[in-house]
Amino acid sequence: MRSDQMKKGHERAPHRALFKAMGYTDEEIRRPLVGVVNAKNEIIPGHVHLDIIASDVKAGIRLAGGTPVEFPVIGVCDGIAMGHQGMKYSLASRELIADSIEVMVMAHPFDALVFIPNCDKIVPGMLMAALRLNIPSVFVSGGPMLAGKMKNQAVDLISCFEGVAAVKAGRMTQKDLSLLEDSACPGCGSCAGMFTANSMNCLTEAIGLALSGNGTIPAVHAARRRLAKQTGMKIMELLEKDIRPRQIVTEKAFANAITVDIALGCSTNTVLHLPAIAYEGGIHLELDIFNALSARTPNLCRLSPAGPHHLEDLDQAGGIPALMRELARKGLLHPDVMTVTGKNLGDNLKTAPDIDGQVVRSLDAPYSREGGIAILWGNIAPDGAVVKQSAVAEDMLVHKGPARVFDGEDDAIAAILGGKIKPGDVVVIRYEGPQGGPGMREMLGPTSAIAGMGLDKTVALLTDGRFSGGTRGAAIGHISPEAADGGTIAFLTDGDTILIDIPHKSLKVEIDEHTWEKRKKAVRLRPPQELTGYLARYARMVSSASTGAVFKKEK
């Protein structure tokens, strides 16, 4: 066993003494030691209950003959960090999470790991660590929040964000906003729509590193606790069979996960995280794979913000197994990949339920013949940009309009809420990329303001930053190269004609070459910010969004 390095033999008597200081018995020390990586804290609604999940995981480990050893990791609540300097730290926390787990697991050689994430950057950070460390591992999340109810309608966190702008526009009363604030988030769990957290938890299941139900069983259901116990027992089986993450997470497994991503209409943040996770496993994911798979994969599911349904509805409709069984029906998945069940995907799907035809539509009657995410290319984004096309109004799939350019999110929000953005405009927010932000802030504030002002079907937004999974409308992010790196977006000016053609995967500015070259010589890039601490190191080390915003390789 790997843990023998710190516990076996007479020379490890001091090490065992330290275990005994914590109350471990000789029998517990002799058993396999399973690290339980718990992201529990009291600042994220999706994580506030993870002590219960961890307790159940540990019960399952003990039932199967192992000794659980719990340790924590940090986490940022993107909703609470939204709209202020805190959002600069959200994406940046992903690398710290992966690094801190590596430190704990290398300093204390556990035999296997159970990861307990739930929200935003914690899920991909843990997945990166699992691929990097490559010891037997399995995931179980804390589960999604139930949707709230207000005046007999389902509501969620995004309803609240959009309500702020609706009050400003006179489309909602302050009294109703207060009622919405009390109703939108009824309890623990990751926010109820197909936002980043739930997208990543569903894809963890789809890629084969979590048991069925991981992405969809609501946080407050007893089935979530049973899943945690089953996960604790399952890790002992994986350890016995020596099944490791890199045997499961192969190129075919990534293709399966991206296919599910596209069919579900997941958050655009998955385009940032999946390449970063692949990088840790020695796999290079080109952005083109999203368009290639999207071209053959229909969009079968539209959860909030793209549609009226929430994660609890997807769970009742059969969850990820039902969706994958439907995709497999026409050969859209690789059935021969290994999963943490110890069986391949094809065997797992033999017992999966059928789709309901409503929350999850059939391949014969999809929402659209093409998938939910698209990568756009053109002179604004030579290295690519990302849009959640399933959440774009049909009239905005092709759009031509004048640029309204802002060097940062705050000025853009002020202009939107101040009524200075008109139908047909294209809002451009730059210097918000991984390096220039730094930290690539989510633009939920501007997109919610656009939606709340009733402009989401007439106004587009472009940024080298990124979007919350709760964003809807013609919101195009991850524009690469970013402004701070001398990308085209740095040289756009008010009034430039922007051409958006999502069906043809095109994003361009209409300008002649002579004018363009003249402007590039005249315009000076914004000087780098004076930064200290972790953000300064992050800005120096981070790579482009087009490569997953991973840290650059040291020379």
CSV table of N, CA and C in Angstrom, one decimal, residues 256 328 333-338 344-347:
chain,number,residue,atom,x,y,z
A,256,ASN,N,-16.9,11.8,-24.8
A,256,ASN,CA,-18.2,11.6,-24.2
A,256,ASN,C,-18.7,12.7,-23.3
A,328,ALA,N,-26.3,7.4,-26.7
A,328,ALA,CA,-25.7,6.1,-27.2
A,328,ALA,C,-26.6,5.4,-28.2
A,333,LEU,N,-21.8,8.2,-28.4
A,333,LEU,CA,-20.8,8.0,-27.3
A,333,LEU,C,-19.9,6.8,-27.6
A,334,HIS,N,-18.8,6.8,-26.9
A,334,HIS,CA,-17.9,5.7,-26.9
A,334,HIS,C,-18.3,4.7,-25.7
A,335,PRO,N,-18.9,3.6,-25.9
A,335,PRO,CA,-19.4,2.8,-24.8
A,335,PRO,C,-18.3,1.9,-24.2
A,336,ASP,N,-17.1,1.9,-24.7
A,336,ASP,CA,-16.1,1.0,-24.2
A,336,ASP,C,-15.2,1.6,-23.2
A,337,VAL,N,-15.5,2.8,-22.7
A,337,VAL,CA,-14.6,3.5,-21.7
A,337,VAL,C,-14.9,2.9,-20.3
A,338,MET,N,-13.8,2.9,-19.5
A,338,MET,CA,-14.0,2.4,-18.1
A,338,MET,C,-14.6,3.5,-17.3
A,344,ASN,N,-17.6,-0.9,-17.9
A,344,ASN,CA,-17.5,0.2,-19.0
A,344,ASN,C,-18.9,0.9,-19.1
A,345,LEU,N,-18.8,2.0,-19.8
A,345,LEU,CA,-20.0,2.8,-20.0
A,345,LEU,C,-21.2,2.0,-20.6
A,346,GLY,N,-20.9,1.2,-21.6
A,346,GLY,CA,-22.0,0.5,-22.3
A,346,GLY,C,-22.7,-0.4,-21.3
A,347,ASP,N,-22.0,-1.1,-20.4
A,347,ASP,CA,-22.6,-2.0,-19.4
A,347,ASP,C,-23.5,-1.1,-18.5
